[in-house]
Coordinates of N, CA and C in Angstrom, one line a residue:
M1 N 101.9 90.9 74.7 CA 102.4 89.6 74.3 C 101.5 88.5 74.8
F2 N 101.3 87.5 74.0 CA 100.5 86.4 74.4 C 101.2 85.4 75.3
T3 N 100.4 84.8 76.2 CA 101.0 83.7 77.0 C 100.9 82.5 76.0
D4 N 101.6 81.4 76.4 CA 101.5 80.2 75.6 C 100.1 79.7 75.3
Q5 N 99.3 79.8 76.3 CA 97.8 79.4 76.1 C 97.2 80.4 75.1
G6 N 97.5 81.7 75.3 CA 96.9 82.7 74.4 C 97.3 82.5 72.9
E7 N 98.6 82.1 72.7 CA 99.1 81.8 71.4 C 98.3 80.6 70.8
I8 N 98.2 79.6 71.6 CA 97.5 78.4 71.1 C 96.0 78.7 70.7
R9 N 95.4 79.5 71.5 CA 94.0 79.9 71.2 C 93.9 80.7 69.9
I10 N 94.9 81.6 69.7 CA 94.9 82.4 68.5 C 95.1 81.5 67.3
K11 N 96.1 80.6 67.4 CA 96.4 79.7 66.3 C 95.2 78.8 66.0
E12 N 94.5 78.4 67.0 CA 93.3 77.6 66.8 C 92.2 78.4 66.1
K13 N 92.0 79.7 66.5 CA 91.1 80.5 65.9 C 91.4 80.8 64.4
I14 N 92.7 81.0 64.1 CA 93.1 81.2 62.8 C 92.9 79.9 61.9
K15 N 93.2 78.8 62.5 CA 93.0 77.5 61.8 C 91.5 77.3 61.5
K16 N 90.7 77.6 62.5 CA 89.2 77.5 62.3 C 88.7 78.4 61.1
I17 N 89.2 79.6 61.1 CA 88.9 80.5 60.0 C 89.3 80.0 58.7
L18 N 90.6 79.5 58.6 CA 91.1 79.0 57.4 C 90.3 77.7 56.9
D19 N 90.0 76.9 57.9 CA 89.2 75.7 57.5 C 87.8 76.0 56.9
N20 N 87.3 77.2 57.3 CA 86.0 77.5 56.8 C 86.0 78.4 55.6
L21 N 87.2 78.8 55.1 CA 87.2 79.6 53.9 C 87.3 78.6 52.7
P22 N 86.6 79.0 51.6 CA 86.7 78.3 50.4 C 88.1 78.4 49.8
D23 N 88.6 77.4 49.1 CA 90.0 77.3 48.6 C 90.3 78.6 47.8
E24 N 89.4 79.1 47.0 CA 89.7 80.3 46.2 C 90.0 81.5 47.0
E25 N 89.7 81.5 48.3 CA 90.0 82.7 49.2 C 91.3 82.5 49.9
L26 N 91.9 81.3 49.9 CA 93.1 81.0 50.7 C 94.3 81.7 50.1
E27 N 94.3 81.9 48.8 CA 95.4 82.6 48.2 C 95.5 84.1 48.7
K28 N 94.4 84.7 48.9 CA 94.4 86.1 49.5 C 95.0 86.1 50.9
V29 N 94.6 85.1 51.7 CA 95.1 84.9 53.0 C 96.6 84.7 53.0
Y30 N 97.1 83.9 52.1 CA 98.5 83.6 52.0 C 99.3 84.9 51.7
W31 N 98.9 85.7 50.7 CA 99.6 86.9 50.4 C 99.6 87.9 51.5
T32 N 98.5 88.0 52.2 CA 98.4 88.9 53.4 C 99.4 88.4 54.5
V33 N 99.4 87.2 54.8 CA 100.3 86.6 55.8 C 101.7 86.8 55.4
E34 N 102.0 86.6 54.1 CA 103.4 86.8 53.6 C 103.9 88.2 53.8
V35 N 103.0 89.2 53.5 CA 103.3 90.6 53.8 C 103.6 90.9 55.2
L36 N 102.8 90.3 56.1 CA 103.0 90.5 57.6 C 104.3 89.9 58.0
Q37 N 104.6 88.7 57.5 CA 105.9 88.0 57.8 C 107.1 88.8 57.3
K38 N 107.0 89.3 56.1 CA 108.1 90.1 55.6 C 108.4 91.4 56.4
D39 N 107.3 92.1 56.8 CA 107.4 93.2 57.7 C 108.0 92.9 59.0
Y40 N 107.5 91.8 59.6 CA 108.0 91.3 60.9 C 109.5 91.0 60.8
L41 N 109.9 90.3 59.8 CA 111.4 89.9 59.7 C 112.2 91.1 59.4
F42 N 111.7 92.1 58.7 CA 112.5 93.3 58.4 C 112.7 94.1 59.8
R43 N 111.6 94.3 60.5 CA 111.7 95.0 61.8 C 112.6 94.2 62.8
K44 N 112.4 92.9 62.8 CA 113.1 92.1 63.8 C 114.6 92.2 63.5
N45 N 115.0 92.1 62.2 CA 116.4 92.3 61.9 C 117.0 93.6 62.4
L46 N 116.3 94.7 62.2 CA 116.8 96.0 62.7 C 116.9 96.0 64.3
Q47 N 115.9 95.4 64.9 CA 115.9 95.3 66.4 C 117.0 94.4 66.9
D48 N 117.3 93.3 66.2 CA 118.4 92.5 66.6 C 119.7 93.2 66.5
K49 N 119.8 94.2 65.7 CA 121.0 95.0 65.5 C 121.1 96.1 66.6
G50 N 120.1 96.2 67.4 CA 120.1 97.2 68.5 C 119.3 98.4 68.2
A51 N 118.7 98.5 67.0 CA 117.9 99.7 66.6 C 116.6 99.7 67.4
I52 N 116.2 100.9 67.8 CA 114.9 101.1 68.5 C 114.0 101.7 67.5
L53 N 112.9 101.0 67.2 CA 111.9 101.5 66.2 C 110.7 102.2 66.8
S54 N 110.3 103.2 66.2 CA 109.0 103.8 66.5 C 108.4 104.3 65.2
E55 N 107.0 104.3 65.3 CA 106.3 104.7 64.1 C 105.7 106.1 64.2
L56 N 105.8 106.9 63.2 CA 105.2 108.2 63.2 C 104.0 108.2 62.2
F57 N 102.9 108.7 62.6 CA 101.7 108.7 61.8 C 101.2 110.1 61.5
Q58 N 100.3 110.2 60.5 CA 99.6 111.4 60.2 C 100.4 112.7 60.1
K59 N 100.2 113.6 61.0 CA 100.9 114.9 60.9 C 102.4 114.8 61.0
E60 N 102.9 113.9 62.0 CA 104.3 113.7 62.1 C 104.9 113.1 60.9
A61 N 104.3 112.1 60.3 CA 104.8 111.5 59.1 C 104.8 112.5 57.9
Q62 N 103.7 113.2 57.8 CA 103.7 114.3 56.8 C 104.8 115.3 57.0
S63 N 105.1 115.7 58.2 CA 106.2 116.6 58.4 C 107.5 116.0 58.0
V64 N 107.7 114.7 58.2 CA 109.0 114.1 57.8 C 109.0 114.1 56.3
N65 N 107.9 113.8 55.6 CA 107.9 113.8 54.2 C 108.3 115.2 53.6
E66 N 107.7 116.2 54.3 CA 108.0 117.6 53.9 C 109.5 117.9 54.1
L67 N 110.0 117.4 55.2 CA 111.4 117.6 55.5 C 112.3 117.1 54.4
W68 N 112.0 115.8 54.0 CA 112.7 115.2 52.9 C 112.6 116.1 51.6
D69 N 111.4 116.5 51.3 CA 111.2 117.3 50.1 C 112.0 118.6 50.1
N70 N 111.9 119.3 51.3 CA 112.6 120.6 51.5 C 114.1 120.4 51.5
S71 N 114.6 119.3 52.0 CA 116.0 119.1 52.1 C 116.7 118.6 50.8
F72 N 116.0 117.8 50.1 CA 116.6 117.1 49.0 C 116.0 117.4 47.6
A73 N 114.9 118.2 47.6 CA 114.3 118.5 46.3 C 113.8 119.9 46.2
S74 N 114.1 120.8 47.1 CA 113.5 122.1 47.1 C 114.1 123.0 45.9
D75 N 115.3 122.6 45.5 CA 115.9 123.4 44.4 C 115.5 123.0 43.0
I76 N 114.6 122.0 42.9 CA 114.1 121.5 41.6 C 112.8 122.2 41.3
S77 N 112.8 122.7 40.1 CA 111.6 123.5 39.6 C 110.3 122.6 39.6
M78 N 109.2 123.2 39.7 CA 107.9 122.4 39.6 C 107.8 121.8 38.2
D79 N 108.2 122.5 37.2 CA 108.2 121.9 35.8 C 109.0 120.7 35.7
T80 N 110.2 120.7 36.2 CA 111.1 119.5 36.2 C 110.5 118.4 37.0
K81 N 110.0 118.7 38.2 CA 109.3 117.7 39.0 C 108.2 117.0 38.3
K82 N 107.4 117.8 37.6 CA 106.3 117.3 36.8 C 106.8 116.4 35.7
A83 N 107.8 116.8 35.0 CA 108.4 116.1 33.9 C 108.9 114.7 34.3
V84 N 109.4 114.6 35.5 CA 109.9 113.3 36.0 C 109.0 112.5 36.9
Y85 N 107.8 113.0 37.0 CA 106.7 112.4 37.8 C 107.1 112.3 39.3
Y86 N 107.7 113.3 39.8 CA 108.1 113.4 41.2 C 107.0 113.1 42.1
D87 N 105.8 113.6 41.8 CA 104.7 113.4 42.8 C 104.3 111.9 42.9
Q88 N 104.7 111.1 41.9 CA 104.4 109.6 42.0 C 105.6 108.9 42.5
I89 N 106.8 109.2 42.1 CA 108.0 108.6 42.6 C 109.1 109.6 42.8
K90 N 109.4 109.9 44.0 CA 110.4 110.9 44.3 C 111.8 110.6 43.8
W91 N 112.2 109.3 43.8 CA 113.5 108.9 43.5 C 113.8 109.1 42.0
H92 N 112.8 109.5 41.2 CA 113.1 109.9 39.8 C 114.1 111.0 39.7
I93 N 114.2 111.9 40.7 CA 115.2 113.0 40.7 C 116.6 112.4 40.6
F94 N 116.8 111.2 41.0 CA 118.1 110.5 40.9 C 118.2 109.7 39.6
S95 N 117.2 108.9 39.3 CA 117.2 108.1 38.1 C 117.3 108.9 36.8
Y96 N 116.7 110.1 36.8 CA 116.7 111.0 35.7 C 117.9 111.9 35.8
Q97 N 118.8 111.7 36.7 CA 120.0 112.5 36.9 C 119.8 114.0 37.1
I98 N 118.7 114.3 37.8 CA 118.4 115.7 38.1 C 119.3 116.1 39.3
K99 N 119.5 115.2 40.2 CA 120.3 115.4 41.4 C 121.5 114.5 41.3
N100 N 122.7 115.0 41.7 CA 123.9 114.3 41.7 C 123.8 113.2 42.9
C101 N 124.2 112.0 42.5 CA 124.2 110.9 43.6 C 125.1 109.8 43.2
L102 N 125.4 109.0 44.2 CA 126.1 107.7 43.9 C 125.1 106.7 43.6
K103 N 125.5 105.7 42.8 CA 124.6 104.6 42.4 C 125.1 103.3 42.7
E104 N 124.2 102.3 42.8 CA 124.5 100.9 42.9 C 125.5 100.6 44.1
E105 N 126.6 99.9 43.8 CA 127.5 99.5 44.9 C 128.1 100.7 45.6
A106 N 128.4 101.8 44.8 CA 129.0 103.0 45.5 C 128.0 103.6 46.5
A107 N 126.7 103.6 46.1 CA 125.7 104.1 47.0 C 125.6 103.2 48.3
R108 N 125.6 101.9 48.1 CA 125.6 101.0 49.2 C 126.8 101.2 50.2
N109 N 128.0 101.4 49.6 CA 129.2 101.6 50.4 C 129.1 102.9 51.2
A110 N 128.6 104.0 50.5 CA 128.4 105.3 51.2 C 127.4 105.2 52.3
F111 N 126.3 104.5 52.1 CA 125.4 104.3 53.2 C 126.0 103.5 54.4
D112 N 126.7 102.4 54.0 CA 127.2 101.6 55.1 C 128.3 102.4 55.9
A113 N 129.0 103.3 55.3 CA 130.0 104.1 56.0 C 129.4 105.3 56.7
A114 N 128.2 105.7 56.4 CA 127.6 107.0 56.9 C 127.3 106.8 58.4
A115 N 127.3 107.9 59.2 CA 126.9 107.9 60.6 C 125.4 107.7 60.6
K116 N 125.0 106.8 61.4 CA 123.5 106.4 61.4 C 123.0 106.2 62.8
D117 N 123.1 107.2 63.7 CA 122.6 107.0 65.0 C 121.1 107.1 65.0
E118 N 120.5 108.2 64.4 CA 119.1 108.3 64.3 C 118.7 108.5 62.9
L119 N 117.8 107.7 62.4 CA 117.3 107.7 61.0 C 115.8 107.8 60.9
Y120 N 115.4 108.4 59.8 CA 114.0 108.3 59.3 C 114.0 107.3 58.2
V121 N 113.0 106.5 58.2 CA 112.7 105.5 57.1 C 111.3 105.8 56.6
M122 N 111.3 106.4 55.4 CA 110.1 106.9 54.8 C 109.8 106.0 53.5
Y123 N 108.6 105.7 53.3 CA 108.2 105.0 52.1 C 107.4 105.8 51.1
Q124 N 107.5 105.5 49.8 CA 106.8 106.3 48.8 C 105.3 106.2 49.0
N125 N 104.8 105.0 49.3 CA 103.4 104.7 49.3 C 102.8 104.2 50.6
K126 N 103.4 104.6 51.7 CA 102.9 104.2 53.0 C 102.6 105.5 53.8
S127 N 101.6 105.4 54.7 CA 101.2 106.6 55.4 C 102.0 106.8 56.7
Y128 N 102.9 105.9 57.0 CA 103.7 106.1 58.2 C 105.2 106.2 57.9
V129 N 105.9 106.7 58.9 CA 107.4 106.8 58.8 C 108.0 106.1 60.0
L130 N 109.0 105.3 59.8 CA 109.7 104.7 60.9 C 110.8 105.6 61.4
M131 N 111.0 105.7 62.7 CA 112.1 106.4 63.2 C 113.0 105.4 63.9
L132 N 114.3 105.3 63.6 CA 115.2 104.4 64.2 C 116.2 105.1 65.0
K133 N 116.3 104.7 66.2 CA 117.4 105.2 67.1 C 118.4 104.1 67.3
N134 N 119.6 104.5 67.6 CA 120.7 103.5 67.8 C 120.8 102.6 66.5
A135 N 120.8 103.2 65.4 CA 120.8 102.5 64.1 C 122.2 102.3 63.5
K136 N 123.2 102.6 64.3 CA 124.6 102.6 63.8 C 125.0 101.3 63.1
D137 N 124.4 100.2 63.5 CA 124.9 98.9 62.9 C 124.1 98.5 61.6
T138 N 123.1 99.4 61.2 CA 122.4 99.0 60.0 C 123.2 99.2 58.8
V139 N 123.0 98.4 57.8 CA 123.7 98.4 56.5 C 122.7 98.4 55.4
S140 N 123.2 98.6 54.2 CA 122.3 98.7 53.0 C 121.5 97.5 52.8
T141 N 122.1 96.3 53.0 CA 121.4 95.1 52.7 C 120.2 94.9 53.7
D142 N 120.2 95.6 54.8 CA 119.0 95.5 55.7 C 117.7 96.0 55.1
F143 N 117.9 96.8 54.0 CA 116.7 97.4 53.4 C 116.4 96.8 52.0
D144 N 117.1 95.7 51.7 CA 116.9 95.2 50.3 C 115.5 94.6 50.2
S145 N 114.8 94.2 51.2 CA 113.5 93.6 51.1 C 112.4 94.7 50.9
E146 N 112.8 95.9 51.1 CA 111.8 97.0 51.0 C 111.9 97.7 49.7
E147 N 110.8 98.3 49.3 CA 110.7 99.0 48.0 C 110.3 100.4 48.2
D148 N 110.9 101.2 47.3 CA 110.7 102.7 47.3 C 110.8 103.3 48.7
I149 N 111.9 103.0 49.3 CA 112.2 103.4 50.7 C 113.3 104.5 50.7
Y150 N 113.0 105.5 51.5 CA 113.9 106.7 51.6 C 114.5 106.7 53.0
I151 N 115.7 106.6 53.2 CA 116.3 106.5 54.5 C 117.2 107.8 54.6
F152 N 117.1 108.5 55.7 CA 118.0 109.7 55.9 C 118.2 110.0 57.3
D153 N 119.3 110.6 57.6 CA 119.7 110.9 59.0 C 118.9 112.1 59.5
K154 N 118.9 112.2 60.8 CA 118.0 113.2 61.4 C 118.5 114.7 61.1
D155 N 119.8 114.8 60.7 CA 120.3 116.1 60.4 C 120.2 116.4 58.9
L156 N 119.6 115.5 58.2 CA 119.2 115.7 56.7 C 120.5 116.0 55.9
T157 N 121.6 115.3 56.2 CA 122.8 115.5 55.5 C 122.9 114.6 54.3
W158 N 122.2 113.5 54.3 CA 122.3 112.5 53.2 C 121.0 111.7 53.2
T159 N 120.7 111.1 52.0 CA 119.6 110.2 51.9 C 120.1 109.0 51.1
Y160 N 119.5 107.8 51.4 CA 119.7 106.6 50.7 C 118.4 106.1 50.3
V161 N 118.3 105.7 49.0 CA 117.0 105.3 48.4 C 117.2 103.9 47.8
H162 N 116.3 103.0 48.2 CA 116.2 101.7 47.6 C 114.9 101.6 46.9
T163 N 115.0 101.4 45.6 CA 113.8 101.4 44.7 C 113.1 100.0 44.5
H164 N 112.0 100.0 43.8 CA 111.4 98.8 43.5 C 111.9 98.2 42.2
E165 N 112.7 98.9 41.5 CA 113.3 98.5 40.2 C 114.7 98.0 40.4
S166 N 114.9 96.8 39.9 CA 116.2 96.1 40.1 C 117.3 96.9 39.3
Y167 N 116.9 97.6 38.2 CA 117.9 98.3 37.4 C 118.0 99.8 37.8
C168 N 117.3 100.2 38.8 CA 117.4 101.6 39.2 C 117.9 101.6 40.7
G169 N 119.0 102.2 40.9 CA 119.5 102.4 42.3 C 120.2 101.2 42.8
P170 N 120.4 101.1 44.1 CA 120.1 102.2 45.0 C 120.9 103.5 44.8
Y171 N 120.4 104.5 45.4 CA 121.0 105.8 45.3 C 121.4 106.4 46.6
F172 N 122.5 107.1 46.6 CA 123.0 107.8 47.9 C 123.3 109.3 47.5
H173 N 122.6 110.2 48.1 CA 122.8 111.6 47.8 C 123.3 112.3 49.1
L174 N 124.3 113.1 48.9 CA 124.9 113.9 50.0 C 124.3 115.3 49.8
A175 N 123.7 115.9 50.8 CA 123.1 117.2 50.7 C 124.1 118.3 50.3
G176 N 125.3 118.2 50.7 CA 126.3 119.2 50.4 C 127.0 118.9 49.1
G177 N 126.7 117.8 48.5 CA 127.3 117.4 47.2 C 128.6 116.6 47.5
F178 N 129.1 116.0 46.5 CA 130.3 115.2 46.6 C 131.5 116.0 46.1
K179 N 132.7 115.8 46.7 CA 133.9 116.5 46.3 C 134.7 115.6 45.4

């Protein structure tokens, strides 16, 4: 963490960089900073609810991705996966109704009611996975700012998916099925 003096120096350095950039480059800076702010606010919200966040990279993240695949999609044939572009967007197994799931408000309600002590938060197109401990107070709306995100409990009994498409999802799938 920076001291007050350290923060001032960093802000001065950033301002100096910005002052020296041509106007046409400032839009790139803006969008980069906006992404950083969005991620910061997302993580801060979870931490404010008492969740403890850690990041898993490389082999650990790959193992978590494989856990999700093996737990929620292993019974789907390769031909079906290919037909729904599973390799590009895993949640197509729900939007194409290959797997039984709750949708929209019912999915949100199921997630909100689920036991959530320890969670994995996996993204479709990011190389890391977040692990959340003490996540019991998280709710579906905490993930609305995220896209193509797969949240699931450490016991792999359920998964909640928030997509990038406003008309698809969210989805909630129970590994044992619904009664």
